mmCIF file of N, CA and C in Angstrom:
data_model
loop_
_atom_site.group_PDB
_atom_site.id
_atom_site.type_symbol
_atom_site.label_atom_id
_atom_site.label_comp_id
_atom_site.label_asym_id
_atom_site.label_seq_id
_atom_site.Cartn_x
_atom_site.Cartn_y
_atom_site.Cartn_z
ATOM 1 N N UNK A 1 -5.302 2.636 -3.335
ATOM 2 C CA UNK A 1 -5.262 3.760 -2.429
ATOM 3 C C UNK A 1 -6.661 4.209 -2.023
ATOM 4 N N UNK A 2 -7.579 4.028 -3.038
ATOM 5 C CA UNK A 2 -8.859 4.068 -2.449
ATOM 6 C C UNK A 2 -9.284 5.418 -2.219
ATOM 7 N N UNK A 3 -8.160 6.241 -3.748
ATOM 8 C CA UNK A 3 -8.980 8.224 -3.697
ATOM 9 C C UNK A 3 -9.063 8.177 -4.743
ATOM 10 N N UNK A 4 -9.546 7.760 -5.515
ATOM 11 C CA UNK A 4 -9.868 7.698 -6.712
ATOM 12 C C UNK A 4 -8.765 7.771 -8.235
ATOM 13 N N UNK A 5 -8.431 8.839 -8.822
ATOM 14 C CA UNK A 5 -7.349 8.900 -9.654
ATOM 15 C C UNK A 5 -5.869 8.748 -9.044
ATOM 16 N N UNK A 6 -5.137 8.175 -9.461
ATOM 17 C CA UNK A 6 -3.652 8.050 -8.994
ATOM 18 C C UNK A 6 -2.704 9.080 -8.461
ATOM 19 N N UNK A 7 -2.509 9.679 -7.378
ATOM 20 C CA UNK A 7 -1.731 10.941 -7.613
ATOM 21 C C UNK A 7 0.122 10.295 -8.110
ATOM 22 N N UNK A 8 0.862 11.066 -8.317
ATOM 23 C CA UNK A 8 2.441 11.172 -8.647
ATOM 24 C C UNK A 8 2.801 10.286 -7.949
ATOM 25 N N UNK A 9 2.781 10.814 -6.447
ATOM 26 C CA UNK A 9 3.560 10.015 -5.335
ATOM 27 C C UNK A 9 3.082 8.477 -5.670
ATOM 28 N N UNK A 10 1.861 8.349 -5.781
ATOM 29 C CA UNK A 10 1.749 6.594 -5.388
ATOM 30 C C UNK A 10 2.220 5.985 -6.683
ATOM 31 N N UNK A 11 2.213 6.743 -7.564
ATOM 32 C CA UNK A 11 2.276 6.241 -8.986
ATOM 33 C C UNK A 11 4.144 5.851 -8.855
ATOM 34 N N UNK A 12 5.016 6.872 -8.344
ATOM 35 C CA UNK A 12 5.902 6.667 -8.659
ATOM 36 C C UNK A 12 6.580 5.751 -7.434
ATOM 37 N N UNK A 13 5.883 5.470 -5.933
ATOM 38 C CA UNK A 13 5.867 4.320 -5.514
ATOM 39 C C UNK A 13 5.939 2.851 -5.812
ATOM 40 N N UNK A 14 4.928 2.754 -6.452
ATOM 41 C CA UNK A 14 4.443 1.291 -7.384
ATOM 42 C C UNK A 14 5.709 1.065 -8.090
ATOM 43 N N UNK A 15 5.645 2.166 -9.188
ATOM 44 C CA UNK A 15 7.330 1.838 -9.907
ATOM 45 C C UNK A 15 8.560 1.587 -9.256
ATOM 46 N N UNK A 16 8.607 2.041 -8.096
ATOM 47 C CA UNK A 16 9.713 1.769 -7.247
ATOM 48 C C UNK A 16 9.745 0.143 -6.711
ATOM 49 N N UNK A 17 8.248 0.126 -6.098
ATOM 50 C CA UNK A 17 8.433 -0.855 -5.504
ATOM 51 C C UNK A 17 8.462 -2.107 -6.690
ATOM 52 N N UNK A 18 7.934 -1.812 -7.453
ATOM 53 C CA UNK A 18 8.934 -3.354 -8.812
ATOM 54 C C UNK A 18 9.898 -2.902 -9.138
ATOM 55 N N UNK A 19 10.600 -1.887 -9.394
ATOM 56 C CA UNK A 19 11.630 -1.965 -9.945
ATOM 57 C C UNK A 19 13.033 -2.207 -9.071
ATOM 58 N N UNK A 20 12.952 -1.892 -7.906
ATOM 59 C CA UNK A 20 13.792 -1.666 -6.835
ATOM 60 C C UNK A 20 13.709 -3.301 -6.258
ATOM 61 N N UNK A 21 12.177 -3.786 -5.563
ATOM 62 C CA UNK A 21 12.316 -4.930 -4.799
ATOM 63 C C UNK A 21 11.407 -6.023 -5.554
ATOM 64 N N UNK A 22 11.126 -5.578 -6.856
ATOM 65 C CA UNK A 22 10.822 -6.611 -7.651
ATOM 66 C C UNK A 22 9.678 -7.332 -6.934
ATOM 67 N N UNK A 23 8.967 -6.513 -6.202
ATOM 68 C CA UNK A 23 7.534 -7.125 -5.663
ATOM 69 C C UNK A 23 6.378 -7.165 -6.787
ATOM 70 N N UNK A 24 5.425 -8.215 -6.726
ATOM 71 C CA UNK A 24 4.271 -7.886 -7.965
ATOM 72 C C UNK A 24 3.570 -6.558 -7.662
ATOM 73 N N UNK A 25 2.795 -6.318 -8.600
ATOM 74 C CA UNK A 25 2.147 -4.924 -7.854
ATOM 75 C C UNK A 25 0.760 -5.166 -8.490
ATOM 76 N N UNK A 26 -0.281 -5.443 -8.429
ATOM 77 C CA UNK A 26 -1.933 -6.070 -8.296
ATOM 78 C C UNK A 26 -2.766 -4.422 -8.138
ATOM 79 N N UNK A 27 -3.416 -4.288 -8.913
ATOM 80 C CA UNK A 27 -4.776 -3.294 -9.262
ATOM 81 C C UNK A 27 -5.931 -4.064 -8.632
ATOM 82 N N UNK A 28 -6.961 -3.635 -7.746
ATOM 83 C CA UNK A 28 -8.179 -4.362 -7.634
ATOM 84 C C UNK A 28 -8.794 -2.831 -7.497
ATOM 85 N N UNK A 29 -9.690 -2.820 -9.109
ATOM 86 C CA UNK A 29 -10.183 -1.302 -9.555
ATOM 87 C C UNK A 29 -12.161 -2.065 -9.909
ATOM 88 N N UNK A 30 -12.537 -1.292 -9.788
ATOM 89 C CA UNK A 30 -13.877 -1.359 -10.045
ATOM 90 C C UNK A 30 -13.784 -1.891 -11.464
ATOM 91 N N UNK A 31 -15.159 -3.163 -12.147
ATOM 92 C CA UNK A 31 -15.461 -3.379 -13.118
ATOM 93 C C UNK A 31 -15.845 -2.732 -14.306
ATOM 94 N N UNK A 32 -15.864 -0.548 -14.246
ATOM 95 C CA UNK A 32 -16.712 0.198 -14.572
ATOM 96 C C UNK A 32 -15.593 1.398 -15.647
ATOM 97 N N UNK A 33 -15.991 1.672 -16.479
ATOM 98 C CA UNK A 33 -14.812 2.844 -16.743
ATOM 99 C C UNK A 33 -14.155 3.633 -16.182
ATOM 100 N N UNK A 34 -14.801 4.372 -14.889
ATOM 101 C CA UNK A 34 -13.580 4.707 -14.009
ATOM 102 C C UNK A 34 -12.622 3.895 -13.684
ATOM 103 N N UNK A 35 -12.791 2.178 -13.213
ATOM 104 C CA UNK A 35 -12.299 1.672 -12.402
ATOM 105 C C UNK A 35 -10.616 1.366 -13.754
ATOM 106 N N UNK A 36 -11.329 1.238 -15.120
ATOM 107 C CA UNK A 36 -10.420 0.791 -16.361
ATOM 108 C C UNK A 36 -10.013 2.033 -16.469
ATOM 109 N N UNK A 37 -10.181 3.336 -16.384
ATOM 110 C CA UNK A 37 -9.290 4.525 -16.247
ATOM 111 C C UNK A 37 -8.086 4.355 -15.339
ATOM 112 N N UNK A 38 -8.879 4.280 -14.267
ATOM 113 C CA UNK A 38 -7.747 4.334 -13.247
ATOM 114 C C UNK A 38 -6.406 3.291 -13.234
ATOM 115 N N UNK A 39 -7.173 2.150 -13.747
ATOM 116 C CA UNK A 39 -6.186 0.829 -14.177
ATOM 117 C C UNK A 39 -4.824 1.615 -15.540
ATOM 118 N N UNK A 40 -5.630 1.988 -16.315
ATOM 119 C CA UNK A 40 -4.678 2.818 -17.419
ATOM 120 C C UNK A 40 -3.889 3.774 -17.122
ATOM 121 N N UNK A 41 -4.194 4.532 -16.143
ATOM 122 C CA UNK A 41 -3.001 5.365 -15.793
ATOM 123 C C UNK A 41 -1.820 5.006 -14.788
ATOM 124 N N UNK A 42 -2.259 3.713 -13.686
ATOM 125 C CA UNK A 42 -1.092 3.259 -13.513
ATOM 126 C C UNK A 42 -0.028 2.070 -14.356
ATOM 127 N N UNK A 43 -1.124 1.950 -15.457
ATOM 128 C CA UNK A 43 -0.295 0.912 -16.631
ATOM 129 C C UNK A 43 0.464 2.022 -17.619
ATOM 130 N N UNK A 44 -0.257 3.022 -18.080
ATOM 131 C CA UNK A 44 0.489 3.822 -19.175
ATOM 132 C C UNK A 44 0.705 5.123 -18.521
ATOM 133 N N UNK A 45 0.169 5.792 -17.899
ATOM 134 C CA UNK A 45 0.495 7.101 -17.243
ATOM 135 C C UNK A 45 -1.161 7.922 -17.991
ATOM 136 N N UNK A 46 -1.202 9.198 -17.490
ATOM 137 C CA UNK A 46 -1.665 10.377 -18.186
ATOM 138 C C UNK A 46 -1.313 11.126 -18.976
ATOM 139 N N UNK A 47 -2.595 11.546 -19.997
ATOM 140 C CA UNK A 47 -2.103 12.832 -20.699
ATOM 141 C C UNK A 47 -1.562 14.052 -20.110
ATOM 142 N N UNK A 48 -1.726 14.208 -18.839
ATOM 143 C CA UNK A 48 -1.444 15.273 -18.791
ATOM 144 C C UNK A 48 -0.027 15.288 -17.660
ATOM 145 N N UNK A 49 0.889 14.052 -18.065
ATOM 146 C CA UNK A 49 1.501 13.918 -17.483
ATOM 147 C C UNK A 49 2.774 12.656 -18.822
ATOM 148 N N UNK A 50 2.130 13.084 -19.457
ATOM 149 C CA UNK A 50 2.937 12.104 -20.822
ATOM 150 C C UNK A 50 4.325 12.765 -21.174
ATOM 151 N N UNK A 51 4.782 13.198 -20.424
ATOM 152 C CA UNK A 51 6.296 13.978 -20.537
ATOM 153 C C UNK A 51 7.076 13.130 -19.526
ATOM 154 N N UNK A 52 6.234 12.402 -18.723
ATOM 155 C CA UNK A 52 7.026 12.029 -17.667
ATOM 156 C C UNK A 52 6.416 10.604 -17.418
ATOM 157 N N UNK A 53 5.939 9.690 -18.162
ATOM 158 C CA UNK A 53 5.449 8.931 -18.172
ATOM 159 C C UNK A 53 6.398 7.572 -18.025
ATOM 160 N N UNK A 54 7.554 7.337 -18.415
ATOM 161 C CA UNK A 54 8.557 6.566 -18.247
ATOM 162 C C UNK A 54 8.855 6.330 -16.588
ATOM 163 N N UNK A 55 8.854 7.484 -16.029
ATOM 164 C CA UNK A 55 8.904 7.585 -14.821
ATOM 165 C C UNK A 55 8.076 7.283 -13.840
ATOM 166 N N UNK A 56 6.592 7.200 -14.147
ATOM 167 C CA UNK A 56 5.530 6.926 -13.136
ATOM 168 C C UNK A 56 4.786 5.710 -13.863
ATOM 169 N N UNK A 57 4.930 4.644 -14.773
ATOM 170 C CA UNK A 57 4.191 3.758 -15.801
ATOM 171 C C UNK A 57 4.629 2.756 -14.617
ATOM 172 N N UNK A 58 3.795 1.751 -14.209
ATOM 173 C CA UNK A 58 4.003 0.059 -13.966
ATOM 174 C C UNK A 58 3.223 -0.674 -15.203
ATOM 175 N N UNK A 59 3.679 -0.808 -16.293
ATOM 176 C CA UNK A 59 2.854 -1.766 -17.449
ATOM 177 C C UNK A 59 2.909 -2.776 -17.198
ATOM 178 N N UNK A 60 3.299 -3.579 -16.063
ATOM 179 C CA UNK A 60 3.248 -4.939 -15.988
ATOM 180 C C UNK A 60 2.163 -5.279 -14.316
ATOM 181 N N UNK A 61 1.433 -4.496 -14.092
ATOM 182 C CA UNK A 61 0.192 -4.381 -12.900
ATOM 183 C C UNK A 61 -0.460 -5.415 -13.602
ATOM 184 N N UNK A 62 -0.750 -5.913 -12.499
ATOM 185 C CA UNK A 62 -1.770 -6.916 -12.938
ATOM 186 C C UNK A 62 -3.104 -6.873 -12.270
ATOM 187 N N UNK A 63 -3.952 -6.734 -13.035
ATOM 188 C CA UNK A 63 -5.289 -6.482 -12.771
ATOM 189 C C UNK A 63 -6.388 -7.652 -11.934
ATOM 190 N N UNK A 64 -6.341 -7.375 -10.671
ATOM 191 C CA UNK A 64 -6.991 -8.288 -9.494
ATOM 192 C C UNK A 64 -8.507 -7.537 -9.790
ATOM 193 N N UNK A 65 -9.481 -8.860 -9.826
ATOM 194 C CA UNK A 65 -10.995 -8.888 -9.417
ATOM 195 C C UNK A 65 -11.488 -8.963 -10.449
ATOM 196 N N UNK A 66 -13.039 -8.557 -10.728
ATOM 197 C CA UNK A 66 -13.956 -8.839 -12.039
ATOM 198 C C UNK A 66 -13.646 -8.396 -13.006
ATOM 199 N N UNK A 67 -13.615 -8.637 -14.274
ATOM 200 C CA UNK A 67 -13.854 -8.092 -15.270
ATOM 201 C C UNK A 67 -14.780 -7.983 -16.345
ATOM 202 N N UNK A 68 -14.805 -6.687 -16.838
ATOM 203 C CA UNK A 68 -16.274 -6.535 -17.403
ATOM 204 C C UNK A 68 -17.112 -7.936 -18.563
ATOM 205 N N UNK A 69 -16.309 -8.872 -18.931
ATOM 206 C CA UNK A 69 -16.827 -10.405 -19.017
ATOM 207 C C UNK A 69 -17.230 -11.157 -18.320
ATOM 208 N N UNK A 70 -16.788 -10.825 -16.982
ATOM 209 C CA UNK A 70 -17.524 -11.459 -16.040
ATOM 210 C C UNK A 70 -18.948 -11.084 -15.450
ATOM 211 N N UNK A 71 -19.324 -10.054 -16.025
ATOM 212 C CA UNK A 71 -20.513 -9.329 -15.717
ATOM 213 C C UNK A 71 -21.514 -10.619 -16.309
ATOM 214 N N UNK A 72 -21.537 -10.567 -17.554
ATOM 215 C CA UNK A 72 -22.614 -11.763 -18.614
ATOM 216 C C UNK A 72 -21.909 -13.095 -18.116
ATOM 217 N N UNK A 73 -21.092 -13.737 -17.495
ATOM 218 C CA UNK A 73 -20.827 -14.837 -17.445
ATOM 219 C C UNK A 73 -21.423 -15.365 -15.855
ATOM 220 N N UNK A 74 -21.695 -14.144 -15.387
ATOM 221 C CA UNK A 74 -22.342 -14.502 -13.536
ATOM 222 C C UNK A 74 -23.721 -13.778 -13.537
ATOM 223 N N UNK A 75 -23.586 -13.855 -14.788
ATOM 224 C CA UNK A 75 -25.516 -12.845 -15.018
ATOM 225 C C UNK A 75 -26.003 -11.783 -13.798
ATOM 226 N N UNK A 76 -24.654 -10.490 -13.906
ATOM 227 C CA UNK A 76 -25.130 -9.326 -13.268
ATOM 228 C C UNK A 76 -26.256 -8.710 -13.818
ATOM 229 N N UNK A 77 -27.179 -8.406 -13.069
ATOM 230 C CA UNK A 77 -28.488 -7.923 -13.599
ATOM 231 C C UNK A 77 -27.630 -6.285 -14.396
ATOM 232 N N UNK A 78 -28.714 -5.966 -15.247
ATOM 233 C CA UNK A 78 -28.355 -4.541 -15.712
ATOM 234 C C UNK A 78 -28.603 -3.269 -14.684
ATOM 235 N N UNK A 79 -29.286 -3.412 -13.816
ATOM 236 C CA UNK A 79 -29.328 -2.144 -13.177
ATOM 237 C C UNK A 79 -28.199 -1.857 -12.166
ATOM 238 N N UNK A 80 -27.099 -3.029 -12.179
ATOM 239 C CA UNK A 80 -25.694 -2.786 -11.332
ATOM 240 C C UNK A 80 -25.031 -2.760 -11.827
ATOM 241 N N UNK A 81 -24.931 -2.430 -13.529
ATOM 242 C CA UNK A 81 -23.904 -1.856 -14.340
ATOM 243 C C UNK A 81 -23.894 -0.719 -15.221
ATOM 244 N N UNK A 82 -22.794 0.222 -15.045
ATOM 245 C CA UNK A 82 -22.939 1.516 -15.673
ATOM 246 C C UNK A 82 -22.386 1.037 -17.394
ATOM 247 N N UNK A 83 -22.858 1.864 -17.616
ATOM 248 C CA UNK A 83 -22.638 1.583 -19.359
ATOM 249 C C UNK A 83 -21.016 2.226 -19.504
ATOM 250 N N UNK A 84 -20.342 1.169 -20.584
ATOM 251 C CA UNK A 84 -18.741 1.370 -21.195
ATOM 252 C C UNK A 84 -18.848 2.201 -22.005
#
């Protein structure tokens, strides 16, 4: 979506759209702890939303683009990575 944290609506979109038309549903989130935040709340949900988490979870997203192993394996210099 490209606003940073997940709101409800898209969250409970995603779940729809696998559960309903069984489409894959693909994350392409930044290599950085925000980007693995944001990945976690459409895999497990939020705390501050863990009452209702059954309802807005896709745990089966699959995570499109770099990952932070790929940083040392394509020798990203250090000054284009924020610390984990």
């Amino acid at each position: 979506t490209a606003k940073g944290q997940p709101d409800v609506s898209t969250r409970l979109f995603l779940k729809r759209i696998k559960s309903e038309l069984n489409l894959p549903v693909l994350g392409l989130v930044d290599a950085d702890p925000y980007g693995l935040k944001i990945l976690s709340v459409y895999m497990s949900g939020s705390k501050n939303m863990s009452y209702d988490s059954a309802h807005l979870t896709t745990p089966d997203i699959k995570w499109l683009g770099i990952r932070p192993s790929d940083l040392d394996k394509y020798r990203i210099p250090d000054q284009c990575r924020l610390k984990m």
